[in-house]
Coordinates of C-alpha atoms in Angstrom, one line a residue:
X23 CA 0.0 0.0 0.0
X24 CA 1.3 3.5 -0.7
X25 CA 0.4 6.6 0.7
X26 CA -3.2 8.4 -0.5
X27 CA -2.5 10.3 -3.8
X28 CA -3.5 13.9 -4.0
X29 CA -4.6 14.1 -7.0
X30 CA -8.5 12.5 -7.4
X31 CA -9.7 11.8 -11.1
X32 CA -12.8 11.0 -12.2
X33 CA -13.8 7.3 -13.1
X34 CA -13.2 7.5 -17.0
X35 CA -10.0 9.0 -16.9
X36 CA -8.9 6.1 -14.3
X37 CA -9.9 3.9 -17.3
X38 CA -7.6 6.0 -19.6
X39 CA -5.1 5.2 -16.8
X40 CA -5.7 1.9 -16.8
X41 CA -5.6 1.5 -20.6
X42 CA -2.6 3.3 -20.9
X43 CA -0.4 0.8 -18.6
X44 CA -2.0 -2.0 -20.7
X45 CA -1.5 -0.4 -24.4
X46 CA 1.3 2.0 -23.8
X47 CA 3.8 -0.2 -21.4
X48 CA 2.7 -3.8 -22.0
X49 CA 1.0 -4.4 -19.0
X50 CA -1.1 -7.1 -19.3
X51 CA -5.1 -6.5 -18.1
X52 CA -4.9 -9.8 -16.1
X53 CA -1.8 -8.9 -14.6
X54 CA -3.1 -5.7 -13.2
X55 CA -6.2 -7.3 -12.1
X56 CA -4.2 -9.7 -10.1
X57 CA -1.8 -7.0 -8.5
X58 CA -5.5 -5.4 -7.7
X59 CA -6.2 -8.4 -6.1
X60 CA -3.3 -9.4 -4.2
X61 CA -2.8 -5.6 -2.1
X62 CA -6.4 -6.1 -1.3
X63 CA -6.0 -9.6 0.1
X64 CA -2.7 -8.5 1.5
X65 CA -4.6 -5.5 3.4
X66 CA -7.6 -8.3 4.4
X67 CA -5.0 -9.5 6.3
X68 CA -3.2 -7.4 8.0
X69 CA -6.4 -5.7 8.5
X70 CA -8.9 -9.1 10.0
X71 CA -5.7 -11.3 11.3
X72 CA -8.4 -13.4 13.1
X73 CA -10.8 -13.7 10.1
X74 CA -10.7 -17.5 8.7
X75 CA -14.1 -17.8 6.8
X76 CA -14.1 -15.1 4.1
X77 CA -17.0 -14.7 1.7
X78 CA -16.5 -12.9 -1.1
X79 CA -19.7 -11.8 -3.4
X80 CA -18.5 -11.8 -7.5
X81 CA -20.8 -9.6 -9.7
X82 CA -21.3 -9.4 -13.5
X83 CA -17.9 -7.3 -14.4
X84 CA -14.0 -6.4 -14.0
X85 CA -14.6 -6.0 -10.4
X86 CA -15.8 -10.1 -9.8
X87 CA -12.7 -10.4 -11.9
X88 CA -10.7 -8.9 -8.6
X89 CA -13.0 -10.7 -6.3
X90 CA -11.9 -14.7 -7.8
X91 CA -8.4 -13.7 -7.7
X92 CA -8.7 -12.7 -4.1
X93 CA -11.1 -16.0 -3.4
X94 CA -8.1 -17.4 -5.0
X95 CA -5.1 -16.3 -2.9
X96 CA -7.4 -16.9 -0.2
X97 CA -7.8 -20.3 -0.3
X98 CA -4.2 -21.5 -1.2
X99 CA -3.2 -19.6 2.2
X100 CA -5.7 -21.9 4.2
X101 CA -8.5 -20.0 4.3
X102 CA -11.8 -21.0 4.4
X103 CA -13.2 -19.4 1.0
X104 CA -16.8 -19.2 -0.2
X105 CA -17.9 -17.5 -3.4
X106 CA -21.1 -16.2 -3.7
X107 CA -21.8 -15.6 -7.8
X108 CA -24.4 -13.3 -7.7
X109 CA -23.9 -13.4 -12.0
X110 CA -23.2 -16.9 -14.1
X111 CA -18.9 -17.2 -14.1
X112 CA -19.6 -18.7 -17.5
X113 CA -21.0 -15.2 -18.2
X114 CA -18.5 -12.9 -17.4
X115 CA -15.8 -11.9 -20.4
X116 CA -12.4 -10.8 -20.5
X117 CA -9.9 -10.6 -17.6
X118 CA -12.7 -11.3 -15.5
X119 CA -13.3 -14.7 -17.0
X120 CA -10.2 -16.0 -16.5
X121 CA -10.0 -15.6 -13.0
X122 CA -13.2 -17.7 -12.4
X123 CA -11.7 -20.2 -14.7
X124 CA -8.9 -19.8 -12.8
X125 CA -10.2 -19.8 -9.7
X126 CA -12.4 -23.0 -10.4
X127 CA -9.3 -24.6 -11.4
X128 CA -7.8 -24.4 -8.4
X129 CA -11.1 -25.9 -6.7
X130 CA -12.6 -22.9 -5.4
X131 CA -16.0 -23.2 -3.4
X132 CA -18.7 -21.3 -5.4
X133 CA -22.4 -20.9 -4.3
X134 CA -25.6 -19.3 -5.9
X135 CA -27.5 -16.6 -3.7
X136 CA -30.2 -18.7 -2.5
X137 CA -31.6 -15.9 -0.2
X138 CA -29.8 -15.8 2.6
X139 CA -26.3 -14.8 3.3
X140 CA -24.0 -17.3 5.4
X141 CA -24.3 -16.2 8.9
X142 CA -20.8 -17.8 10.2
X143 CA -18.3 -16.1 7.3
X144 CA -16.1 -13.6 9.8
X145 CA -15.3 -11.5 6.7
X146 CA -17.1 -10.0 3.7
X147 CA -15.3 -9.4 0.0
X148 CA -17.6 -6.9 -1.8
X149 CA -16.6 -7.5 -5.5
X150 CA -20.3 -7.2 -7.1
X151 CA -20.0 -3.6 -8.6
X152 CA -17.0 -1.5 -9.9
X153 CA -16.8 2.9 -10.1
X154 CA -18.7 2.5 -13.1
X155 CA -21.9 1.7 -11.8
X156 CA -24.7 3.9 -13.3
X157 CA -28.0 2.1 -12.9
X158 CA -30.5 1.7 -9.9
X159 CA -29.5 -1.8 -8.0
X160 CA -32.2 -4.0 -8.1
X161 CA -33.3 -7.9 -8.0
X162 CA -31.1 -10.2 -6.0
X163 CA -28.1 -7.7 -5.6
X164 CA -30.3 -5.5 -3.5
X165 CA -31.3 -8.3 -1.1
X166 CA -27.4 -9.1 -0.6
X167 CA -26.6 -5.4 -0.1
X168 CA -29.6 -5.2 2.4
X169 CA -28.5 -8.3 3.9
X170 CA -24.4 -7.4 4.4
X171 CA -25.4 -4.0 5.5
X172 CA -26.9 -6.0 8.3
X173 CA -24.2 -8.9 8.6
X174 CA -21.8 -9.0 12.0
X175 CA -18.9 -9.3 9.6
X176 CA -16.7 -6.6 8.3
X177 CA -16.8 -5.9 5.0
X178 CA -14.0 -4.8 2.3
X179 CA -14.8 -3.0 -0.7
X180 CA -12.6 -4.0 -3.6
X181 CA -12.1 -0.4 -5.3
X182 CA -15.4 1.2 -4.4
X183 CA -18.1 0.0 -2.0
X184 CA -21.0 -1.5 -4.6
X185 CA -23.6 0.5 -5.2
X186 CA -21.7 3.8 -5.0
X187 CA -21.2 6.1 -7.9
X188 CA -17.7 6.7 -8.6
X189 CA -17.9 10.2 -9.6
X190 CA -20.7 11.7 -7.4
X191 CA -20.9 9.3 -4.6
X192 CA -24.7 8.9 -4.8
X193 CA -25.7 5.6 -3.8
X194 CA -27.8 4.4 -6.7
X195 CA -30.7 2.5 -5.0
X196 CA -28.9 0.5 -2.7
X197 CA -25.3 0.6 -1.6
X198 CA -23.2 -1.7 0.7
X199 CA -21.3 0.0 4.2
X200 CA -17.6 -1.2 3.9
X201 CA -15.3 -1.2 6.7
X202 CA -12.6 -1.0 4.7
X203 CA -12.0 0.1 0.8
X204 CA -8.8 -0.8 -1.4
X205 CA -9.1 1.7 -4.2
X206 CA -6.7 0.9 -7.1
X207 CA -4.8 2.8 -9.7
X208 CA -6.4 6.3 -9.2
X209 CA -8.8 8.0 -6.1
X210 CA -12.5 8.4 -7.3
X211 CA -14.9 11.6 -6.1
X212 CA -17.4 9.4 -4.9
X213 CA -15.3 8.2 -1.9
X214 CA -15.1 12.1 -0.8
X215 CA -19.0 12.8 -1.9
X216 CA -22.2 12.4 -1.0
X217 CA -23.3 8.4 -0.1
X218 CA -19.7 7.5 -0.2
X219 CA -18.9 9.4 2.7
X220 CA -20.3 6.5 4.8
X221 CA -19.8 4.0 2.5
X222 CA -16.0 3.7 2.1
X223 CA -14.7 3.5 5.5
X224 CA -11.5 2.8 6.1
X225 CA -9.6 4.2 2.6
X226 CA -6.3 2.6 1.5
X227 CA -4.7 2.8 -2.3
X228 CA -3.0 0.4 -4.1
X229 CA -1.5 1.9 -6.8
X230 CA -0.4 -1.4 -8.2
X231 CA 3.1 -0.5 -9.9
X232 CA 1.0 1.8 -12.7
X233 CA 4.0 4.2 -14.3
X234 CA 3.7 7.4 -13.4
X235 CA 3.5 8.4 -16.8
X236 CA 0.3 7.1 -17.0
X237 CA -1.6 9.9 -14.5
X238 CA -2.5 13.3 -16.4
X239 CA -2.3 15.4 -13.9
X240 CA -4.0 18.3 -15.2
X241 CA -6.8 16.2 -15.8
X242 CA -7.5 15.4 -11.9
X243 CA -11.2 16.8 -11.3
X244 CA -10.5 17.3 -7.5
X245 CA -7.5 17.4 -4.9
X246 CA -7.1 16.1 -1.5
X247 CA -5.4 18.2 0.9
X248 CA -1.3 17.2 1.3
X249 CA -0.8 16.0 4.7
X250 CA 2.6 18.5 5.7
X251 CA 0.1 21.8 5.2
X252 CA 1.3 23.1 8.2
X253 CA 5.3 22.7 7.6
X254 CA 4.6 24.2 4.5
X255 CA 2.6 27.1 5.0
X256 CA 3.9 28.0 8.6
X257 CA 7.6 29.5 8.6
X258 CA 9.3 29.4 12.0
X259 CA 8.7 32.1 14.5
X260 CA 11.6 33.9 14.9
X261 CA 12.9 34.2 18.5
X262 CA 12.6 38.5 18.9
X263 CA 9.3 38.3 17.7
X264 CA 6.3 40.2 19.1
X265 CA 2.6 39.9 18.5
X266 CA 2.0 42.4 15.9
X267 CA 3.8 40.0 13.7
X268 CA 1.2 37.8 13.9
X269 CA -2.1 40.2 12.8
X270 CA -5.2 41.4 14.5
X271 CA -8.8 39.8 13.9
X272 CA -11.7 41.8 14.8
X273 CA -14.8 39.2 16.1
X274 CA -18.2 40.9 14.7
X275 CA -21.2 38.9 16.4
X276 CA -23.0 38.0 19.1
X277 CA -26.4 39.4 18.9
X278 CA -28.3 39.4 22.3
X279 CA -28.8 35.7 23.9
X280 CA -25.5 34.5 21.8
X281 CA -22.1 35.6 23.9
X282 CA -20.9 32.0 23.4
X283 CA -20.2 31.8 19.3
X284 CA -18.0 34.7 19.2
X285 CA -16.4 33.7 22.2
X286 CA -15.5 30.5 20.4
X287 CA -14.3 32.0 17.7
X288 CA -12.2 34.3 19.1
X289 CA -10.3 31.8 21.4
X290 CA -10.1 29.6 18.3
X291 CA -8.2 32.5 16.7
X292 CA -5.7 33.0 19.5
X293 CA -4.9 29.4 19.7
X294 CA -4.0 29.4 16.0
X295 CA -1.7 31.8 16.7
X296 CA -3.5 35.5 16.1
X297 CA -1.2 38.2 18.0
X298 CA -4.5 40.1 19.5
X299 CA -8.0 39.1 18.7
X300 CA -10.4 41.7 19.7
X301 CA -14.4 40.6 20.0
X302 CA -17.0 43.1 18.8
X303 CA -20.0 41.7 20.3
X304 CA -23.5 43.4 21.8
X305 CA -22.9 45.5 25.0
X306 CA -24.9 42.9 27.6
X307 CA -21.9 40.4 26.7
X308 CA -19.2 42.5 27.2
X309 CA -18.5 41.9 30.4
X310 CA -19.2 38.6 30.7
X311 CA -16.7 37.5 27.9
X312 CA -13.8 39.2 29.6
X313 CA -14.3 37.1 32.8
X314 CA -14.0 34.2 30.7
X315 CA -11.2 34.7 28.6
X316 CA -9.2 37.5 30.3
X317 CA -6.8 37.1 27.2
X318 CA -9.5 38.6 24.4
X319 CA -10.1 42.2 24.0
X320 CA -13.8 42.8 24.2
X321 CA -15.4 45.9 23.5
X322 CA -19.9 46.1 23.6
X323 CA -20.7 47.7 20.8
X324 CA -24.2 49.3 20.1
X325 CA -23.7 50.2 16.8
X326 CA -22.0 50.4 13.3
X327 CA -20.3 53.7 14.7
X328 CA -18.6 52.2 17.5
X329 CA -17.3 49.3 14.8
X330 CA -15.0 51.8 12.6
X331 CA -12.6 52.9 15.7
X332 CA -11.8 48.2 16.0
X333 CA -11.8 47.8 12.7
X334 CA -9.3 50.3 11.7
X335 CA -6.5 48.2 13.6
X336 CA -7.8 45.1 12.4
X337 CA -5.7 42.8 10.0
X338 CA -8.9 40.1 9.0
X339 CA -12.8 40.6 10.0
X340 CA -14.6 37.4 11.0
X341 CA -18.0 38.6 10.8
X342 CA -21.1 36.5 11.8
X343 CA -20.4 34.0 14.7
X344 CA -23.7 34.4 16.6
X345 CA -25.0 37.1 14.1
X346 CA -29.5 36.7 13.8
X347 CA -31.5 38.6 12.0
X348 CA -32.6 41.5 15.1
X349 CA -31.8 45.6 14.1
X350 CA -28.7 45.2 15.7
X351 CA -27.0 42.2 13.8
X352 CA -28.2 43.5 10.3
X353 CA -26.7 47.4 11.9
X354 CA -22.9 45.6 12.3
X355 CA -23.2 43.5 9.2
X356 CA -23.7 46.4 7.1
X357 CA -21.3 47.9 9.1
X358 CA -18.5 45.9 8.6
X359 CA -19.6 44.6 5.0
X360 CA -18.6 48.3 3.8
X361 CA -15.2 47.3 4.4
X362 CA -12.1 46.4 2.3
X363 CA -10.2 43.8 4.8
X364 CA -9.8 40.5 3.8
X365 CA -12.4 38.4 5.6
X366 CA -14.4 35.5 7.1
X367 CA -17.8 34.8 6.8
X368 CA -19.8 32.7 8.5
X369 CA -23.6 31.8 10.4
X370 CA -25.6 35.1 10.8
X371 CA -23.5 36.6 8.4
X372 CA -24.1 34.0 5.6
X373 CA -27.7 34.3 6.5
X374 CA -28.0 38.1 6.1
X375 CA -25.7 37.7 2.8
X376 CA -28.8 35.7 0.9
X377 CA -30.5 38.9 1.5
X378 CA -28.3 40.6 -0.7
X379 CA -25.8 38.7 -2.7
X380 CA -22.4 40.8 -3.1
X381 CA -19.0 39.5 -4.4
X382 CA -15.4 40.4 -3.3
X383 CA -12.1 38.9 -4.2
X384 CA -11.0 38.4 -0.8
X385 CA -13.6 36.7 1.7
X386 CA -13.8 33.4 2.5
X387 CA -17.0 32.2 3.1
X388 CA -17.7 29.1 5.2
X389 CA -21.4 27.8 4.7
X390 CA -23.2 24.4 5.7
X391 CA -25.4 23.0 3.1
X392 CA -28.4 24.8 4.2
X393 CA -26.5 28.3 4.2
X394 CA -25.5 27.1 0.8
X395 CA -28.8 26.5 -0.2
X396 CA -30.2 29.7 0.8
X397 CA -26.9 31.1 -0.9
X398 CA -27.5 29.7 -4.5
X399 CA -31.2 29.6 -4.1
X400 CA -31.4 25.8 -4.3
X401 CA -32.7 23.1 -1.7
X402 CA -30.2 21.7 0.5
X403 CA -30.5 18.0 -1.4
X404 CA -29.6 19.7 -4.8
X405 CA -26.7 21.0 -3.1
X406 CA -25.6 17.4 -1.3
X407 CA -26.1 15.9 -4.5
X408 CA -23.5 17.8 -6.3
X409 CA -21.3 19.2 -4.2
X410 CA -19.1 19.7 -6.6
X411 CA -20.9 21.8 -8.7
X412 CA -22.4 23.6 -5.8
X413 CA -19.0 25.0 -4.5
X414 CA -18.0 25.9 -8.6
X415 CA -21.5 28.2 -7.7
X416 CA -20.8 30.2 -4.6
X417 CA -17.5 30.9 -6.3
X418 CA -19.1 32.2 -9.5
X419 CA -21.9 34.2 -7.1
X420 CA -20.0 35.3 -3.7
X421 CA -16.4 35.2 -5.0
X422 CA -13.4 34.7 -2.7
X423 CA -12.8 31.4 -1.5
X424 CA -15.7 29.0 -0.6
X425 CA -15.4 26.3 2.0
X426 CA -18.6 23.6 1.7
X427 CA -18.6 22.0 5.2
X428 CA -19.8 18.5 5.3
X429 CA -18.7 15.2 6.1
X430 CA -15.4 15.9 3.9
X431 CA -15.2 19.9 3.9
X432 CA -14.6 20.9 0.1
X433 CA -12.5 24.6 -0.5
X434 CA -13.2 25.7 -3.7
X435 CA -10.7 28.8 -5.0
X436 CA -11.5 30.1 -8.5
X437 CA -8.6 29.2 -10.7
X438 CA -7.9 25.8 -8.4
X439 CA -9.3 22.8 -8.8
X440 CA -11.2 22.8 -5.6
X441 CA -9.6 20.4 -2.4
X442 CA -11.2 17.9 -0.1
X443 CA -10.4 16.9 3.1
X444 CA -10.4 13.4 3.9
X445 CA -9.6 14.0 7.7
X446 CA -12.3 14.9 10.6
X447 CA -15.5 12.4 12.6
X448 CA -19.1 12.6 12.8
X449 CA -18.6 14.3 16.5
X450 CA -17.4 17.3 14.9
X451 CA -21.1 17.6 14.0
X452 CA -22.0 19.7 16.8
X453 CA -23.0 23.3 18.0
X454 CA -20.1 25.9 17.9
X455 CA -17.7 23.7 15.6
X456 CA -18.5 26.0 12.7
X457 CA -17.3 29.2 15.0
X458 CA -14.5 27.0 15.6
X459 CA -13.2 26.3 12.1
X460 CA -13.9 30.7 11.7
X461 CA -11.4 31.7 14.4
X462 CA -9.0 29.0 12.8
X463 CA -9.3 30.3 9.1
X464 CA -9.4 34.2 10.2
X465 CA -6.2 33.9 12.3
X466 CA -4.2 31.9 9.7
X467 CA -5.4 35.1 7.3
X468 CA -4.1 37.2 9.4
X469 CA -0.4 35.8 10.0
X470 CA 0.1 36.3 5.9
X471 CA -1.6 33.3 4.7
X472 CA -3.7 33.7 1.7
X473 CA -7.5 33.4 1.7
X474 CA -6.6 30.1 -0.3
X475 CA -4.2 28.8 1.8
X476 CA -5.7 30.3 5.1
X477 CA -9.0 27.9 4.1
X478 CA -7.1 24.7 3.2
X479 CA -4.8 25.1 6.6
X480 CA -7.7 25.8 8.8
X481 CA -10.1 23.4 7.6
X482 CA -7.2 20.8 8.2
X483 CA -6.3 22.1 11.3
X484 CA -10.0 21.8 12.3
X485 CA -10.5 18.7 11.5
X486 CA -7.0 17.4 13.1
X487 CA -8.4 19.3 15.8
X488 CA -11.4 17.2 16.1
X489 CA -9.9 13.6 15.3
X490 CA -7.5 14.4 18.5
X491 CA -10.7 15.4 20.6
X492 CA -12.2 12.7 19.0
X493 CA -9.6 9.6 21.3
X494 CA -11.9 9.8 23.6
X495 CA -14.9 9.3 21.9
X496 CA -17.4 10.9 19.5
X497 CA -20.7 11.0 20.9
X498 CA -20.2 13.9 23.8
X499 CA -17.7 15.7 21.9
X500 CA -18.5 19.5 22.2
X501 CA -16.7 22.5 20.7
X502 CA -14.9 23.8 23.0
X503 CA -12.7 20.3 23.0
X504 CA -11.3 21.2 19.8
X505 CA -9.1 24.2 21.2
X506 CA -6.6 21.9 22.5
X507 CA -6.2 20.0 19.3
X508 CA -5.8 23.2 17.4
X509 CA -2.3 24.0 19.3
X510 CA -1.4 20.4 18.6
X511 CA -2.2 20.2 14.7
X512 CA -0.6 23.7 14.4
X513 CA 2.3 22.9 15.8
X514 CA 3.7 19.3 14.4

C-alpha cells in the first residue's frame, strides 16, 4: 500500500489510466487485475488477522474479476473461501473470466444466492460492482446489499463499496457500508461525496506499480489536501518576535442571547496563533466574555459607529459568529460589510448575505449545506447531490474562497481545482464547531496566509483538531474540545 495520492480523477480517466499501462507499457489486463487483487487480500490481512471464513460476493464485471483472484489467494493460504456468484462465471468476459476459470481450477468453493447470506463467514469481500456503476441496484443484488449491511462481519470494498457512484458518490438504490475500501490505480470523487462518505470506510490505495506516466495530472477533477500543510505554510517564528507580527482579527457577532459563538471564535483564533483578537459583540456580553477569557479584547458595541474605531487596527474581519437577523445584527453586518479587509464569513452573516448577494475577491465564506442552499437559491438536497458543482456556484456568485462544510469539507478557490479533506469524525457535528473552524481560518489570514491557503490550513487544522478530541470518543464531543487540538495540529 502506498500513501493516499493527492490528485483524485474522475472514473473515465482512471480507465484511460488503466488503458494506458496495458497499451502504452505492456502491462497485461490480467496482470493488473491480479496486482489489484493481491494488495487487497494482503490489506484483508493485515487488517482481519483473526478472520478464517471469508465470503466474497462476484458480480457481473471487471470488479468479480478482482473478487476470484482474491477468493483465489485466499484459499491457497488456508483459508476457508466461499464464493457467492451473484452473475453466471460462465457469463463474465475478458480478464474477468479468466480468473473464475482460474479460480475453479484451483477448486474454489462457489455458491448461488439462494436468499440468505451465510451467517458464520467472519469477513465479507464486496466484489459485485465497480466505479462504473450507473444504474438503480435491483433484484437479487439488492437483497445481498440489504443483507451485508446488516451482517456482524466486516466488510472490504474491492475499489469502491458497490452501489456507489464513482464520480458523485450517490448511492444508486442501494449501496453496501464497507469497513474498509482498497481503491486501485487512481482515487475516485465518490469516496469524498455524498453516499460514499459513509460508505468507504477505512480508505487505502494500491496503486499497483502503474507508471507514473500514465496519471494526467491536469486532468484530476479534485485534490485532496497534502498532509505537511502546516510545515509548508507555517515559517518558524523567529525568537525576537512580538505579537503584531502575527495580525489582528476583529470578532463581529453575538447578537443578544448568543455571547458563546464569538467567544469561540475568538479563542479559536488565539490558539492558532493570532497576536491580538479583539471581540465586537452586543454591549450585555461584554463583560461577561472578559471574565471568561481575560486574554480577548472585548469591547460592547451598540452600533455600526462604535465598529469603525476596531476595525481600523484590524488585519482580518470574522463577521457573523452568533450574528440573527434583530436591528442590531443586520446594523454591524452592514457595518462591517462596507469594508475592504480580507475576511471570514460565517452563520448570521451568511444568512443576512442571501439577503443581498455581493462579491469580493477576498472573503472566504464558510457555509453548511443549508447556508449554501439559501446562498444559491437551491434546496439543501440539490446542493448534497452535487457538491461539486455547488461550490463551482458560490464561487461564481460570492467570489473569494468557498469552504462547503460536510462530512469531507470541500475549498473551492477560483482558478484551483477545488480540495477535499479526507480528515475529521461525525462528533465534529456539533453546536459551535463552525465558530470553531472561523477563528482557525481568520487567524491563519491574518499571520500572511492567503485566503486560499488560510482555508485549506484551517479546515485541516479543524478537522486534526477534532480527530484528537475525538480519542476519547465521538458522541459527547462538544466545541470547546477542539481548542486543545488546534495547538497540537498547528504545531507538528
Amino acid at each position: 500500500m502506498t500513501e493516499l495520492p493527492i490528485e483524485i480523477y474522475p472514473v473515465g480517466i482512471v480507465r484511460e489510466i488503466d488503458r494506458c499501462a496495458i497499451e502504452g507499457h505492456g502491462i497485461a489486463g490480467y496482470e493488473l487485475m491480479k496486482r489489484a487483487a493481491a494488495a487487497a487480500f494482503d490489506e484483508a490481512r493485515r487488517s482481519y488477522p483473526a478472520a478464517t471464513d471469508w465470503l466474497v460476493l462476484a458480480g457481473p464485471g471487471n470488479n468479480a474479476g478482482d473478487a476470484y483472484v482474491l477468493a483465489r489467494l485466499a484459499a491457497a493460504d488456508g483459508l476457508k473461501v466461499t464464493v457467492l456468484a451473484l452473475a453466471d462465471p460462465t457469463s463474465l468476459s475478458g480478464d474477468a473470466a479468466t480468473a473464475a476459470r482460474d479460480y475453479a481450477d484451483a477448486g474454489g468453493r462457489l455458491e448461488s444466492f439462494s436468499g440468505k447470506l451465510p451467517w458464520l463467514a467472519d469477513l465479507i469481500v464486496d466484489g459485485l460492482f465497480g466505479s462504473g456503476l450507473v444504474r438503480e441496484v435491483g433484484g437479487d443484488y439488492a437483497a445481498v446489499i440489504r443483507q451485508v449491511n446488516s451482517h456482524h462481519a466486516p466488510v472490504l470494498a474491492l475499489d469502491i463499496a458497490s452501489g456507489i457512484a464513482g464520480d458523485t458518490g450517490l448511492a444508486l438504490g442501494h449501496a453496501i457500508c464497507a469497513d474498509l475500501t482498497v481503491a486501485f490505480v487512481g482515487l475516485k470523487p465518490g469516496y469524498f461525496l455524498g453516499d460514499g462518505i459513509d460508505s468507504t470506510g477505512r480508505l487505502v490505495f494500491a496503486g499497483i506499480d502503474v507508471p507514473s506516466s500514465c496519471y494526467p495530472v491536469d486532468r484530476a477533477v479534485l485534490e485532496r489536501f497534502p498532509d505537511d500543510l502546516a510545515r509548508t505554510l507555517l515559517p518558524p517564528r523567529r525568537r525576537n518576535a512580538h505579537k503584531g507580527d502575527f495580525g489582528h482579527v476583529v470578532v463581529v457577532g453575538g447578537a443578544p442571547g448568543m455571547p458563546g459563538a464569538p467567544l469561540m471564535a475568538g479563542l479559536a483564533a488565539l490558539r492558532s496563533g493570532a497576536g491580538r483578537v479583539t471581540v465586537a459583540t452586543h454591549p450585555d456580553h461584554a463583560s461577561g466574555l472578559v471574565a471568561h477569557s481575560p486574554e480577548l479584547m472585548v469591547c460592547g458595541i451598540k452600533g455600526s459607529a462604535d465598529l469603525a474605531p476596531l476595525v481600523e487596527r484590524a488585519t482580518v474581519i470574522a463577521l457573523g459568529p452568533g450574528l440573527g437577523d434583530d436591528d442590531w445584527s443586520r446594523s454591524v453586518f452592514a457595518a462591517a460589510e462596507a469594508y475592504a479587509l480580507p475576511a471570514v464569513w460565517d452563520a448570521g452573516a451568511l444568512t443576512l448575505l442571501a439577503g443581498g448577494i455581493t462579491s469580493h475577491p477576498d472573503r472566504i465564506i464558510t457555509p453548511h449545506p443549508g447556508e449554501a442552499s439559501r446562498l444559491l437559491g437551491r434546496s439543501t438536497a440539490d446542493i448534497e447531490t452535487d457538491r461539486l458543482a455547488a461550490v463551482e456556484d458560490l464561487l461564481h456568485v460570492v467570489g473569494g474562497v468557498a469552504v462547503l462544510k460536510g462530512g469531507c469539507t470541500l475549498v473551492g478557490t477560483r482558478g484551483r481545482k477545488p480540495r477535499v479533506s479526507t480528515r475529521g469524525n461525525p462528533g465534529m457535528a456539533t453546536a459551535g464547531s463552525g465558530d470553531i473552524l472561523t477563528g482557525v481560518i481568520a487567524a491563519l489570514r491574518a499571520q500572511g496566509l492567503s485566503s486560499s491557503d488560510a482555508a485549506i490550513l484551517g479546515v485541516d487544522t479543524h478537522a486534526r483538531a477534532g480527530d484528537i478530541a475525538a480519542a476519547e470518543g465521538v458522541r459527547g464531543l462538544v466545541a470547546t474540545d477542539l481548542l486543545p487540538g488546534i495547538r497540537k495540529a498547528l504545531n507538528p
